[in-house]
mmCIF file of C-alpha atoms in Angstrom:
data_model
loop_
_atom_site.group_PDB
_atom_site.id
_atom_site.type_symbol
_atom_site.label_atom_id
_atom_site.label_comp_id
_atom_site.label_asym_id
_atom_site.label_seq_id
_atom_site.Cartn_x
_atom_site.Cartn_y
_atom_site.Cartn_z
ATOM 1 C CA UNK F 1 -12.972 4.990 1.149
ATOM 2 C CA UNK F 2 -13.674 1.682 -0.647
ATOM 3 C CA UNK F 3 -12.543 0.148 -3.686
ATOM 4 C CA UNK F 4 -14.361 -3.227 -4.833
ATOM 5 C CA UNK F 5 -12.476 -5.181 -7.879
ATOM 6 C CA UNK F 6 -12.895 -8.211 -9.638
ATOM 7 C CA UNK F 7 -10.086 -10.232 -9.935
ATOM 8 C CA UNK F 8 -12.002 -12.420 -12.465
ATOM 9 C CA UNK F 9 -10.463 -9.539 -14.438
ATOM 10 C CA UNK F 10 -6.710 -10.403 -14.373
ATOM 11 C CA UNK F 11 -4.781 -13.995 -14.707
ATOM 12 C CA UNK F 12 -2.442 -12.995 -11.881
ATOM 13 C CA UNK F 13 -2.707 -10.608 -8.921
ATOM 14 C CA UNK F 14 -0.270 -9.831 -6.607
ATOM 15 C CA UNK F 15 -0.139 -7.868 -3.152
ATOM 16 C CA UNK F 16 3.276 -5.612 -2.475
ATOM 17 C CA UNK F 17 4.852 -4.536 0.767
ATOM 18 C CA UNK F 18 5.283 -0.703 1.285
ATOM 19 C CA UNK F 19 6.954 0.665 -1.892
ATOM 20 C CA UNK F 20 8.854 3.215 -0.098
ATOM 21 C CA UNK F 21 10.461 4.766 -3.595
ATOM 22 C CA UNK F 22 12.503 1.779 -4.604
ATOM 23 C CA UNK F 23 11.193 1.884 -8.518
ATOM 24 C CA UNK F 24 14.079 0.050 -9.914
ATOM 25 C CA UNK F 25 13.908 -2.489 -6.786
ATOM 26 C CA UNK F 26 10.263 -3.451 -7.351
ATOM 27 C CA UNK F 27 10.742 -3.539 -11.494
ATOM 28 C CA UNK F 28 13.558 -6.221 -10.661
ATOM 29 C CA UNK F 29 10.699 -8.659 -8.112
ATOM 30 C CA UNK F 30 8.348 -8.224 -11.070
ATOM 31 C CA UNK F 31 10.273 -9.341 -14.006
ATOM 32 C CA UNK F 32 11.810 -12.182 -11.927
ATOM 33 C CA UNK F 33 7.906 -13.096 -11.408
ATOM 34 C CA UNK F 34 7.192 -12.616 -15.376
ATOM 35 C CA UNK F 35 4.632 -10.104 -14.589
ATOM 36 C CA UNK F 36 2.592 -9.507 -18.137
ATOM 37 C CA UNK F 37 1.354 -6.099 -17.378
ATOM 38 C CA UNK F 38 -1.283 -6.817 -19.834
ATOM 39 C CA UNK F 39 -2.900 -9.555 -17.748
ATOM 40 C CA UNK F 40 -1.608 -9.218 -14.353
ATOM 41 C CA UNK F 41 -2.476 -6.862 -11.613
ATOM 42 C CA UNK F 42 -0.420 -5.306 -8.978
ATOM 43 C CA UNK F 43 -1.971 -4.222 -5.444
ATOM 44 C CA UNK F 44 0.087 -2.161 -3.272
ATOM 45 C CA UNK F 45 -0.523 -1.786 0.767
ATOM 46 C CA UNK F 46 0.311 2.036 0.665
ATOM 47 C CA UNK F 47 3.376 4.210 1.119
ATOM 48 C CA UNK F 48 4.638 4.726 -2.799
ATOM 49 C CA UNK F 49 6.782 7.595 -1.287
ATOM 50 C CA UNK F 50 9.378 8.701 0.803
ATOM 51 C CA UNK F 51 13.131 7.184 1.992
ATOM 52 C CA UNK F 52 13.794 5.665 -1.365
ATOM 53 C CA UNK F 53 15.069 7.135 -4.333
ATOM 54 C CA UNK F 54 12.115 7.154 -7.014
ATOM 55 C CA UNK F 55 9.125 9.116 -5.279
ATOM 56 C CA UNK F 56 8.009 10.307 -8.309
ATOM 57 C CA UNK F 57 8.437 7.350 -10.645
ATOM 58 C CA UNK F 58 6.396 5.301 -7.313
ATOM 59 C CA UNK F 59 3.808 7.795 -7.876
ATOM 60 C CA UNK F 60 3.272 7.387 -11.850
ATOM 61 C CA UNK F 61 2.574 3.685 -11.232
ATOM 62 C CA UNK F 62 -1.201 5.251 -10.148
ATOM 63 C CA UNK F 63 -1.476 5.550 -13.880
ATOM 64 C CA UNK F 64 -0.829 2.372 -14.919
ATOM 65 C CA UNK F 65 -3.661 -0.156 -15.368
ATOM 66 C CA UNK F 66 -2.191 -2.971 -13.939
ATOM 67 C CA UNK F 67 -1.856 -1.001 -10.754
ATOM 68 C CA UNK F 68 -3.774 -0.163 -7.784
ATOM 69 C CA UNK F 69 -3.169 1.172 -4.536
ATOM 70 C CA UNK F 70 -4.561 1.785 -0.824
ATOM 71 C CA UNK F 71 -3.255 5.219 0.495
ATOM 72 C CA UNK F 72 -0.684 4.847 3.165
ATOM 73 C CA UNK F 73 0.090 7.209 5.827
ATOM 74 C CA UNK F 74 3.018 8.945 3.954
ATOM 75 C CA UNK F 75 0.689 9.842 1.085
ATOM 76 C CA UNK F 76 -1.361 11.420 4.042
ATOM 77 C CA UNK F 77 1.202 13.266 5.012
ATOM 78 C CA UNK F 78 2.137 14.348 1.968
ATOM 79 C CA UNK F 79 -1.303 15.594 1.332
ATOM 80 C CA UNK F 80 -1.548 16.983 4.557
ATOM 81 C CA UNK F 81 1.750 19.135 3.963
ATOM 82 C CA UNK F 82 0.299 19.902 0.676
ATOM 83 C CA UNK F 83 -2.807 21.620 2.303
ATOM 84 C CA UNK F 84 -2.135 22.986 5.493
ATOM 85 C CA UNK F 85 1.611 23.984 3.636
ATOM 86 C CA UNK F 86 3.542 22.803 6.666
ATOM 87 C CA UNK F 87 6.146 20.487 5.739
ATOM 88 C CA UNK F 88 7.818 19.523 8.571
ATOM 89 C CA UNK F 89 6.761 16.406 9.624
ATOM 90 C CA UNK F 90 6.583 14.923 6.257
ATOM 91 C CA UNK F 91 9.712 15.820 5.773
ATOM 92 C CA UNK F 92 11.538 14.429 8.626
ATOM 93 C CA UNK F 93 9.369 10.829 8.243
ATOM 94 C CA UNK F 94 11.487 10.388 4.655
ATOM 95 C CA UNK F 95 9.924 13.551 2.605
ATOM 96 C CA UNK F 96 13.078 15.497 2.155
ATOM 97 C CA UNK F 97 13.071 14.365 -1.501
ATOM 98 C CA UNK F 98 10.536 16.894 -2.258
ATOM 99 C CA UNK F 99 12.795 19.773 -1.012
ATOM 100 C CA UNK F 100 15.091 18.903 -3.457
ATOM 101 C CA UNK F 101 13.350 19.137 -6.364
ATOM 102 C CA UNK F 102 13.459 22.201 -8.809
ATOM 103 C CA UNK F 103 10.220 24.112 -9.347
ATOM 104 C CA UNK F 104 9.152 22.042 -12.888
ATOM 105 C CA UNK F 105 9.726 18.835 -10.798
ATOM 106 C CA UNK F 106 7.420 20.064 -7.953
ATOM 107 C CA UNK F 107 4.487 21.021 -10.038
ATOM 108 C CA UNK F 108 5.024 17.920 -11.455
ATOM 109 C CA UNK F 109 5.159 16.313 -8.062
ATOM 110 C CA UNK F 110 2.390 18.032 -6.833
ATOM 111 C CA UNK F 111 -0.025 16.810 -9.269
ATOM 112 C CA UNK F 112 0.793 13.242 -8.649
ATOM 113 C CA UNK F 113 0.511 13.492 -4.988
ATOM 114 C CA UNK F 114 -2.403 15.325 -5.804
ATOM 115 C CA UNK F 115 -4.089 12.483 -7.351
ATOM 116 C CA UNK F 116 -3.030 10.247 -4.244
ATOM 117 C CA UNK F 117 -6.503 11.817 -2.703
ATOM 118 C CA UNK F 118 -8.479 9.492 -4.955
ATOM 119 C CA UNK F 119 -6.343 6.572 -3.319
ATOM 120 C CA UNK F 120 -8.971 3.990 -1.319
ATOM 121 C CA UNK F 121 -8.463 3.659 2.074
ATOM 122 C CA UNK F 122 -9.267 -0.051 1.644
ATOM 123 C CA UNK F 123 -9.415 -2.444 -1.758
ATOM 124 C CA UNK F 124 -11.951 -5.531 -1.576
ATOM 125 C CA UNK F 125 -10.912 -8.240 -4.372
ATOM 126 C CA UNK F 126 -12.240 -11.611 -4.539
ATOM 127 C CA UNK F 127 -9.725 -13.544 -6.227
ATOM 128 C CA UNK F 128 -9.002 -17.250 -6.750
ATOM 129 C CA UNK F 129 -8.077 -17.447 -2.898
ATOM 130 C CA UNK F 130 -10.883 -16.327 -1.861
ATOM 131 C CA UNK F 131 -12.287 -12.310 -0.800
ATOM 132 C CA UNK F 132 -9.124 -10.131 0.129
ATOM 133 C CA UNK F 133 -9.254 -7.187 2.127
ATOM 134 C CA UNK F 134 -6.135 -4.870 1.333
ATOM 135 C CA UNK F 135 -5.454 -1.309 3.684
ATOM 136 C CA UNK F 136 -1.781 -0.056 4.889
ATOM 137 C CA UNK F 137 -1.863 -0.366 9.061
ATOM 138 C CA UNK F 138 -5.144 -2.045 10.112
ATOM 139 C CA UNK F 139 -9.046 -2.814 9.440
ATOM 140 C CA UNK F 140 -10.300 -1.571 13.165
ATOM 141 C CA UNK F 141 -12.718 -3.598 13.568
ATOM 142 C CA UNK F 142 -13.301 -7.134 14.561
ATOM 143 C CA UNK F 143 -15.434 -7.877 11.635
ATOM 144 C CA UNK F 144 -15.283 -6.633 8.050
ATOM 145 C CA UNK F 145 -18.539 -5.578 6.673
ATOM 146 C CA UNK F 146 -17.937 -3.500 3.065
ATOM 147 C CA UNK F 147 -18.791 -0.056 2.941
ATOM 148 C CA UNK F 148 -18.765 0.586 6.845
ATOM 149 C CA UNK F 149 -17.297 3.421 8.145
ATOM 150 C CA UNK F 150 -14.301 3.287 9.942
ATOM 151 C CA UNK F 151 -11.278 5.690 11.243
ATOM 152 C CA UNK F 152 -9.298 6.740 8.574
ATOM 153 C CA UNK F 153 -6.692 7.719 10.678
ATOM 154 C CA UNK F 154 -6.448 3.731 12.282
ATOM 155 C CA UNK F 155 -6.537 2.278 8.346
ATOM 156 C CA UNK F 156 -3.502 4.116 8.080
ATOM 157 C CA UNK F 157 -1.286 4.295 11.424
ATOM 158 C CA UNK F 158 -2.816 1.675 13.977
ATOM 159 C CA UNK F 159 -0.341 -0.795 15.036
ATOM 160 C CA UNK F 160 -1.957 -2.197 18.008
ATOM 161 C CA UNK F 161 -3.657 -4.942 16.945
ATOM 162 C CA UNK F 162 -0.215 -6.000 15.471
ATOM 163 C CA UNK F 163 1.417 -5.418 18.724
ATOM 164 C CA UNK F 164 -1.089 -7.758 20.531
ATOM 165 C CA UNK F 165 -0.795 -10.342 17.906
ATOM 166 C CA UNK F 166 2.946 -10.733 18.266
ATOM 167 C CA UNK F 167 2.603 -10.590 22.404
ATOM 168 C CA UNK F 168 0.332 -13.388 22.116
ATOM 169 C CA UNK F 169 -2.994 -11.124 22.652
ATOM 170 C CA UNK F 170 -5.547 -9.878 20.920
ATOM 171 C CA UNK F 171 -8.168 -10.569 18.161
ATOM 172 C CA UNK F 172 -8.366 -11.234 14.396
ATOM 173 C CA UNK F 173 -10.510 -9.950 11.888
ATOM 174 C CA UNK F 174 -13.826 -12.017 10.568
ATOM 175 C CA UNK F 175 -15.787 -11.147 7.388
ATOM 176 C CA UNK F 176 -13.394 -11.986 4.691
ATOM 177 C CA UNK F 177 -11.145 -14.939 3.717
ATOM 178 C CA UNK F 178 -7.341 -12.839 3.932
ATOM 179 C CA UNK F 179 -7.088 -9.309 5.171
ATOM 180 C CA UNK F 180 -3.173 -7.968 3.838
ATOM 181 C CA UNK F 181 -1.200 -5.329 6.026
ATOM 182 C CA UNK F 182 1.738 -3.140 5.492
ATOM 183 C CA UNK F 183 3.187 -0.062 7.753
ATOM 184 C CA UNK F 184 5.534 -1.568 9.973
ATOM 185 C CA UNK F 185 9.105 -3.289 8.599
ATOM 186 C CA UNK F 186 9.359 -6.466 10.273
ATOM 187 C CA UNK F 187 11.978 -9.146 9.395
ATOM 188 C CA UNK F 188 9.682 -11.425 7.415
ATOM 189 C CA UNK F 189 6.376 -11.598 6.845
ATOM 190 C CA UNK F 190 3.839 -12.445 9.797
ATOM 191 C CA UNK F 191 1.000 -14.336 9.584
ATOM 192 C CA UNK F 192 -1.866 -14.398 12.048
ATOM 193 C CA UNK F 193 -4.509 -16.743 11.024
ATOM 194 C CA UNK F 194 -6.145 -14.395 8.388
ATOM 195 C CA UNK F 195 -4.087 -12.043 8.778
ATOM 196 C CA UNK F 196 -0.983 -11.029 6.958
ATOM 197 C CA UNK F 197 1.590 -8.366 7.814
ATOM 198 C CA UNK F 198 4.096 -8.053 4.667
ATOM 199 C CA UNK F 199 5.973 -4.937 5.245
ATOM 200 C CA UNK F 200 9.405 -6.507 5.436
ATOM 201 C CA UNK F 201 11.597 -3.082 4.935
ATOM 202 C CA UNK F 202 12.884 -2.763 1.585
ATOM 203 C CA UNK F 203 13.635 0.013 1.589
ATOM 204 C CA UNK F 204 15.696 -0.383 5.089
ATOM 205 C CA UNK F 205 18.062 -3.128 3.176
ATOM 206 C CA UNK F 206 15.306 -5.880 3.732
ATOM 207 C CA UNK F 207 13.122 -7.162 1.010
ATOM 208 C CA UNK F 208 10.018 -7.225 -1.035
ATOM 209 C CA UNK F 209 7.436 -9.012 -0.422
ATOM 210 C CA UNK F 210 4.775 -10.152 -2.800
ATOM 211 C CA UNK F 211 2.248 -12.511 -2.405
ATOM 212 C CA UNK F 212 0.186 -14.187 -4.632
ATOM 213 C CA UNK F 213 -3.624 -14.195 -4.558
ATOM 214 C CA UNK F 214 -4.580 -15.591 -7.900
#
């Protein structure tokens, strides 16, 4: 469920919004950036898949070594299509694209979505900022501690604590130094304290967002 890296391990490390298939979208941030995929490292919040146009290419990035990735809730999905084979409500949350691929493309599909199951729930970097918690919807808890165990299903859908934040209620997270969110498009990034909700809807006509954590 946990995933601890060094970041003494990379010159620059970056955290991306929800990837959302937009390959060609998320090449063009990096280059403007001059990521050097030879030093650099690239974490994503979750959701490679679905609404875009490059599932699969999202979903080869997993081999890459300058990239790592929480799950998201649409790679549950997927998985959960996968293994119960009931497709329908990954399909009509932006799986479709998997429909439409020919037999050859779906075993190839497969085996990357497949591999999403080794996908942490939640990365732990410390980086020159300081120790970085990274998971797609929420940490539910009020205070990280590594290796607890927490609900899955929260670290990937919860959007309460969110909710409260932006109503003017609720509490923030102790236990690390930044704790990064994606999961639900907002119009720019939000900030709360520690806290940091990037998901700013590329893949709705809004924009990337990467920030920088070393």
């Amino acid at each position: 469920m946990y995933q601890i890296l060094d970041g003494q391990e990379w010159r620059h490390i970056w955290v991306v919004s929800d990837i959302h298939g937009c390959w060609q979208q998320l090449m063009d941030e990096l280059k403007q950036r001059h990521f050097n995929p030879y030093e650099d490292l690239l974490i994503s919040v979750g959701d490679l898949i679905d609404r875009g146009p490059d599932s699969v290419k999202c979903l080869q990035l997993m081999h890459e070594k300058w990239f790592r990735a929480v799950r998201g809730n649409h790679e549950q999905m997927a998985l959960d299509a996968l293994g119960n084979n009931d497709f329908a409500l990954w399909t009509i949350n932006g799986g479709i694209w998997f429909s439409r691929l020919s037999n050859p493309q779906k075993l190839t599909a497969i085996a990357l979505l497949e591999a999403c199951r080794e996908l942490p729930h939640i990365i732990e970097i410390l980086c020159a900022n300081g120790l970085n918690v990274i998971a797609h919807a929420d940490y539910p808890e009020s205070v990280y501690v590594r290796d607890k165990s927490v609900s899955k299903k929260r670290v990937l859908w919860d959007r309460s604590r969110l909710s409260g934040l932006m109503a003017g209620r609720g509490e923030g997270i102790t236990g690390a130094d930044h704790f990064w969110f994606g999961h639900t498009p907002l119009e720019k990034r939000y900030d709360f304290n520690n806290l940091h909700y990037i998901d700013t809807g590329a893949v709705f006509g809004g924009t990337f967002t990467l920030a920088q954590l070393q």
